[in-house]
Short mmCIF file of C-alpha atoms in Angstrom, two decimals:
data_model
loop_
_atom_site.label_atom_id
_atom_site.label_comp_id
_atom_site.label_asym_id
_atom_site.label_seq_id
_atom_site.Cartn_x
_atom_site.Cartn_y
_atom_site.Cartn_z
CA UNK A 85 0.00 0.00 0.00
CA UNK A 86 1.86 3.16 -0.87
CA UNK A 87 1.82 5.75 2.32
CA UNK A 88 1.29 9.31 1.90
CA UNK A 89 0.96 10.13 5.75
CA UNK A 90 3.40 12.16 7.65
CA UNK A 91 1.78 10.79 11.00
CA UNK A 92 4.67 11.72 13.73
CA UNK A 93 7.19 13.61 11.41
CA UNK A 94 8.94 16.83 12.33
CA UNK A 95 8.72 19.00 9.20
CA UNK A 96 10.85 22.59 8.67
CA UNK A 97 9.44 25.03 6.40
CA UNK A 98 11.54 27.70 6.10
CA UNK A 99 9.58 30.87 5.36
CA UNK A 100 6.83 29.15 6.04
CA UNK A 101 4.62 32.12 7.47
CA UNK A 102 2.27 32.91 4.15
CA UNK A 103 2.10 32.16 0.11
CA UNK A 104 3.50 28.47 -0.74
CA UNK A 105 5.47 27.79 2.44
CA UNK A 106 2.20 27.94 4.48
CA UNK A 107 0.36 26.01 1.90
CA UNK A 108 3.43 23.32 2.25
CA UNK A 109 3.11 23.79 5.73
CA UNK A 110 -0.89 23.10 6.55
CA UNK A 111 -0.68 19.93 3.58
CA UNK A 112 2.11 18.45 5.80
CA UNK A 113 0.19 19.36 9.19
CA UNK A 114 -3.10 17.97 7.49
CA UNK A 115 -1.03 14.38 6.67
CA UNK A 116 0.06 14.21 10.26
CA UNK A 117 3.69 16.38 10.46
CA UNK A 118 4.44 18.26 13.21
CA UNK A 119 5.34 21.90 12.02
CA UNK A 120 7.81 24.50 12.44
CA UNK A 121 8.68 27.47 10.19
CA UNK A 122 11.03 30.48 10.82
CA UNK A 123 10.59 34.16 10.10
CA UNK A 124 12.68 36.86 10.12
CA UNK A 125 10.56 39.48 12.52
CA UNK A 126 8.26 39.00 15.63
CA UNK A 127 5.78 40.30 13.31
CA UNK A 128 5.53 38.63 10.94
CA UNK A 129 5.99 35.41 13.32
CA UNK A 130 2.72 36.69 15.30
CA UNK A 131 0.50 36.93 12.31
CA UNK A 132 1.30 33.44 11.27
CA UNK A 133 0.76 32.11 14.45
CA UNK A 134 -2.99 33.20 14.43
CA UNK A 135 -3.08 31.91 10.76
CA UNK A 136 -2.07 28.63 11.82
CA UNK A 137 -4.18 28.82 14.84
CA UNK A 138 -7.13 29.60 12.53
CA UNK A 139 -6.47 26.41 10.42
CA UNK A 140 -6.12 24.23 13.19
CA UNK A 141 -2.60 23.63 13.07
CA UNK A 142 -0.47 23.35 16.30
CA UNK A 143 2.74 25.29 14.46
CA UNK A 144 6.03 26.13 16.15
CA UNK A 145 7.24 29.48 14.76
CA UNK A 146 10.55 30.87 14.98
CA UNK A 147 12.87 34.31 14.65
CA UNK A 148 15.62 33.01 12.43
CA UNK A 149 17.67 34.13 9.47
CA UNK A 150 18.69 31.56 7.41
CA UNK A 151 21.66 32.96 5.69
CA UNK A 152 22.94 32.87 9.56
CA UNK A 153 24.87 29.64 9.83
CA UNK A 154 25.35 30.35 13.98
CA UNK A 155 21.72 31.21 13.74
CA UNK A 156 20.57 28.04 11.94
CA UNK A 157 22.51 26.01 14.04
CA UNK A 158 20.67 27.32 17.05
CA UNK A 159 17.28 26.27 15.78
CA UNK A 160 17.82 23.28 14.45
CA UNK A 161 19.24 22.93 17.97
CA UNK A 162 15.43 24.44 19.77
CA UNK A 163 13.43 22.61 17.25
CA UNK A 164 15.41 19.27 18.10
CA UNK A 165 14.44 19.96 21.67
CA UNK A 166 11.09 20.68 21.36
CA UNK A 167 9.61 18.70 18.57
CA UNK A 168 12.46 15.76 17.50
CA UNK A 169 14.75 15.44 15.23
CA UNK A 170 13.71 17.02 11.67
CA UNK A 171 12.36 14.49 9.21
CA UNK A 172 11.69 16.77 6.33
CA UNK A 173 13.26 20.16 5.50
CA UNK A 174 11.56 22.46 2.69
CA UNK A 175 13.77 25.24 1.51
CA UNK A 176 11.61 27.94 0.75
CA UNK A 177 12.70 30.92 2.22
CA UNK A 178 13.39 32.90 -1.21
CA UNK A 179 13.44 36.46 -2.59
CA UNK A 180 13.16 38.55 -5.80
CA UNK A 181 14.15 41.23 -7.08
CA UNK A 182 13.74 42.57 -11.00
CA UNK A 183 16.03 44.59 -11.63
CA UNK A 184 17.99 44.52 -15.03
CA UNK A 185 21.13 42.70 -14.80
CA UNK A 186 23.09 46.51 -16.02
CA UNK A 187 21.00 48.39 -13.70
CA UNK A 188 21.64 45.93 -10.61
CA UNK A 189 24.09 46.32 -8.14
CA UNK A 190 26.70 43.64 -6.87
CA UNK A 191 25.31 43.74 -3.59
CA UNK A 192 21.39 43.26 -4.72
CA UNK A 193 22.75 40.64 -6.48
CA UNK A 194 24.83 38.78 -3.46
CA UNK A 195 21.60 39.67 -1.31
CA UNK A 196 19.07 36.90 -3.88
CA UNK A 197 22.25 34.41 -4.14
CA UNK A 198 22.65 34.54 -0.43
CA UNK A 199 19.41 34.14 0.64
CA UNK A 200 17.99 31.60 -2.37
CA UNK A 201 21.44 29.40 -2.67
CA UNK A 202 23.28 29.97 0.35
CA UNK A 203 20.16 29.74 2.54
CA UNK A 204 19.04 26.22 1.43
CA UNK A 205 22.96 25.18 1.51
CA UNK A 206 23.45 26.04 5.39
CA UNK A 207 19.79 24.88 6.40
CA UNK A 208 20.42 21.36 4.78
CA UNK A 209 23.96 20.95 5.71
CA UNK A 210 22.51 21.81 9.38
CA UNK A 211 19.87 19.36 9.28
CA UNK A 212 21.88 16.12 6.92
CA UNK A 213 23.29 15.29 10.44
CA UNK A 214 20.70 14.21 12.37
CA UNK A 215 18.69 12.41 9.34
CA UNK A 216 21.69 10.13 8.69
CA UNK A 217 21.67 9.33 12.45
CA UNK A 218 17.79 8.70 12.34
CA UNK A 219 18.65 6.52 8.99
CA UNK A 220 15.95 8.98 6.67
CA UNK A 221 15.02 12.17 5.80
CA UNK A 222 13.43 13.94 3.23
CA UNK A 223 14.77 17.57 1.53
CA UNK A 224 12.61 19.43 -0.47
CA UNK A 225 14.13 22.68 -2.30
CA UNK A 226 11.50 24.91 -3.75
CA UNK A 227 13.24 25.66 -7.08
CA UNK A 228 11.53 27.99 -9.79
CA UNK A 229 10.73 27.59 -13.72
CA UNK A 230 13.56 29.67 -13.89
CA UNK A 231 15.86 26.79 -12.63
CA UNK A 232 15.54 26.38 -16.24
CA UNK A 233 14.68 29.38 -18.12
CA UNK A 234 15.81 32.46 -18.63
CA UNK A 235 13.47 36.42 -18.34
CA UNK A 236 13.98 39.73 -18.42
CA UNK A 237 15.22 41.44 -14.85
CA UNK A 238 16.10 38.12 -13.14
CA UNK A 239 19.59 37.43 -13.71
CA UNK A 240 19.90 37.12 -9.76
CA UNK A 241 16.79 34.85 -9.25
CA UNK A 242 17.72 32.76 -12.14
CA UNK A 243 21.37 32.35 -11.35
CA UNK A 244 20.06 31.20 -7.80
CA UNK A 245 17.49 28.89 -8.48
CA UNK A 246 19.45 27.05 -11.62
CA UNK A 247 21.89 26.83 -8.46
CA UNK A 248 19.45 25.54 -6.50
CA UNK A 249 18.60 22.78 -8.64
CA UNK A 250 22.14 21.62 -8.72
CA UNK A 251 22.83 21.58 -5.12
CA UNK A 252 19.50 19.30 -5.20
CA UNK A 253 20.87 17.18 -7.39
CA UNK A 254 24.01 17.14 -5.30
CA UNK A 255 22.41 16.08 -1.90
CA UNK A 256 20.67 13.44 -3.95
CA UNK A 257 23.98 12.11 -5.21
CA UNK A 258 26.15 12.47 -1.81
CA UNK A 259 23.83 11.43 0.55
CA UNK A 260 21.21 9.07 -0.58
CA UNK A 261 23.23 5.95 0.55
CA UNK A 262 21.77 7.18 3.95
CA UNK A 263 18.25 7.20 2.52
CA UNK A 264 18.08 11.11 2.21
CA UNK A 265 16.32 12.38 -0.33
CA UNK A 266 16.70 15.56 -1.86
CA UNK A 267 14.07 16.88 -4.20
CA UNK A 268 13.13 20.32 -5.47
CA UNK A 269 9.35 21.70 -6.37
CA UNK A 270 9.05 24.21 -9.08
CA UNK A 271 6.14 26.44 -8.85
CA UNK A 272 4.92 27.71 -12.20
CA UNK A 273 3.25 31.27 -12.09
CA UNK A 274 1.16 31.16 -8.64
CA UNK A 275 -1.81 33.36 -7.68
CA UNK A 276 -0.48 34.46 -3.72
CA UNK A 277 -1.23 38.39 -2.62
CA UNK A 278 2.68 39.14 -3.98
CA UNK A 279 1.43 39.08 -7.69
CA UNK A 280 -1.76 40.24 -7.44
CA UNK A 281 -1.54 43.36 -8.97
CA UNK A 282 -0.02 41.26 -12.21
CA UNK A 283 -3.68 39.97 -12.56
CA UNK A 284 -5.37 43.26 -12.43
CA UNK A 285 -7.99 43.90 -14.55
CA UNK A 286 -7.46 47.43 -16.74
CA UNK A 287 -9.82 50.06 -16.62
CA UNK A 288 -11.47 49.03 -19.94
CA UNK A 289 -11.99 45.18 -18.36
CA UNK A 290 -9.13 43.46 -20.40
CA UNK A 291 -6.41 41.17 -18.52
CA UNK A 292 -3.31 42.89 -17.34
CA UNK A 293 -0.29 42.47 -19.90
CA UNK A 294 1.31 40.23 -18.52
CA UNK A 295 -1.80 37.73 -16.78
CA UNK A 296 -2.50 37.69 -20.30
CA UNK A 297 1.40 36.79 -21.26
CA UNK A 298 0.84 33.80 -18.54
CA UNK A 299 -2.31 32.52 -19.58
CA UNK A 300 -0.94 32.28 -23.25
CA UNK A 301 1.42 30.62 -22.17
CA UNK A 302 0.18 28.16 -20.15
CA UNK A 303 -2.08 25.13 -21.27
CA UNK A 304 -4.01 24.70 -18.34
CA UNK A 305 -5.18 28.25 -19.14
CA UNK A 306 -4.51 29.71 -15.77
CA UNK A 307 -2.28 30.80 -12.79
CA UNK A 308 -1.61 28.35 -10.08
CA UNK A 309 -2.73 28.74 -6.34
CA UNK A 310 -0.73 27.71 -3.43
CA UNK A 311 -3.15 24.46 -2.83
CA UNK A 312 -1.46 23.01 -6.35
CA UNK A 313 1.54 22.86 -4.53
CA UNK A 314 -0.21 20.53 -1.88
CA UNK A 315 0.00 17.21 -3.30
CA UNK A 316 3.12 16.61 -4.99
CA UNK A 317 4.82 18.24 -1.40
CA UNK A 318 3.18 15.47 0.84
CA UNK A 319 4.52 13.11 -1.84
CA UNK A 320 7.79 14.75 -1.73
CA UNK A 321 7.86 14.19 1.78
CA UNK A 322 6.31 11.03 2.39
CA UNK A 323 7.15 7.09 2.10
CA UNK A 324 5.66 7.04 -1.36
CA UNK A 325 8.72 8.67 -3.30
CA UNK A 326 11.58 6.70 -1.08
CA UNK A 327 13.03 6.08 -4.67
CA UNK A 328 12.64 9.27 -6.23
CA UNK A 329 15.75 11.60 -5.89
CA UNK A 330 17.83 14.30 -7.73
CA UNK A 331 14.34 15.58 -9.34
CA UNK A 332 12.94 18.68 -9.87
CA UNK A 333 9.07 18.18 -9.92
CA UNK A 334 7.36 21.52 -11.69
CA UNK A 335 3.85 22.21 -10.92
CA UNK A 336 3.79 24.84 -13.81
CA UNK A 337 0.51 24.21 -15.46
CA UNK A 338 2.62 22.73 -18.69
CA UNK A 339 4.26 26.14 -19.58
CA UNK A 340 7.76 24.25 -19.59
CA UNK A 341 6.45 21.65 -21.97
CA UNK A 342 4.88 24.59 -24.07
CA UNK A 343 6.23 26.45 -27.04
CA UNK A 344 3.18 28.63 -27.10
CA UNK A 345 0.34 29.83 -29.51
CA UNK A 346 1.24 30.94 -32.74
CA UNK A 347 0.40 34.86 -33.07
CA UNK A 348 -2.59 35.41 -34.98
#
């Protein structure tokens, strides 16, 4: 019988306070995980609290920064303590910022590689030790389409999450002889309150530029929600993908399979 359920696992979810890392979050918490998820301010941690309190969900939330290696340490440390060892990480802290690549500065630049690649890199290699002592664990990197395409104004982003899905790989490859493994999720264009105003509607009732861009170019005809995510994140994380590692699973609607329509 293939198992799905989390029942008893500790799960991380890193940025885990809103958008996909609380949708993550409340699938794993629904198939049984225990949960806890970092921010960066008090906050923001308060807020998600109560919107894990108003699902139901027992969460443990933290004040962490992940491109903090001391930092890390400590909470892995705290949630060790308090919940278990972690079971399942999901990388998903992330940022953006489009800017073109001429007009960007070197720091802006270091700021998205530090906190998309170097983030998931220190969280993982804090965690790797106590899965291969507990003989399992499960790794999930939220990677992007643009682990594998290229845009306009996000040479950072892009660098970072085609990084990303190499350092997936990686784990996959160096430490799946202690059955660890290391998968990334790559979210297609998602509806979350961060891109709203991308799907607008104009003063004359026509889609926004670019939610019409999107829809064109995707064949289920539509942006993704957080809940998409759901599914193939419990499966991720659970017993039923034991032999699945190194892979980069896109929920993306089919854009990456699509070429597009052909102007009229």
């Amino acid at each position: 019988m293939v198992n799905f359920s989390l029942e008893g696992k500790v799960a991380l979810v890193t940025g885990g306070a809103y958008g996909i890392g609380f949708a993550i979050a409340e699938a794993f918490a629904q198939a049984g995980a225990k949960i806890a998820f970092n921010c960066r301010s008090q906050k923001h941690l308060d807020e998600a609290l109560a919107d894990y309190k108003a699902k139901g969900i027992d969460a443990k939330g933290y004040i962490c920064d992940v491109t903090d290696e001391e930092a890390v340490k400590a909470l892995v440390a705290q949630i060790e303590k308090e919940l278990g060892v972690i079971d399942i990480l999901v990388n998903n802290a992330g940022i953006i910022k489009r800017i073109p690549m001429c007009d960007m500065t070197v720091d802006e630049f270091r700021q998205v590689i530090d906190i998309d690649l170097n983030a998931p890199f220190i969280v993982s290699k804090a965690v790797i030790p106590g899965m291969i002592k507990k003989g399992h664990g499960k790794i999930i990197n939220v990677c992007s389409m643009m682990s594998e395409l290229g845009r306009e104004t996000v040479s950072a982003y892009a660098a970072a999450k085609g990084g990303l899905k190499m350092l997936t790989r990686n784990i996959a490859s160096e430490y799946g002889e202690y059955n660890i493994q290391c998968n990334g999720i790559g979210p297609g264009y998602i509806a979350t309150p961060q891109t709203a105003p991308l799907r607008e509607r104009q003063a004359d009732g026509s889609r926004h530029p670019f939610d019409a861009f999107i829809i064109s170019k995707t064949p289920a005809a539509r942006w993704g929600t957080p809940e998409d995510l759901m599914g193939p994140a419990v499966f991720l994380a659970s017993d039923a993908s034991d032999f699945v590692n190194g892979h980069v699973l896109y929920v993306d609607g089919g854009i990456l399979a699509y070429i597009g329509k052909q102007p009229k």
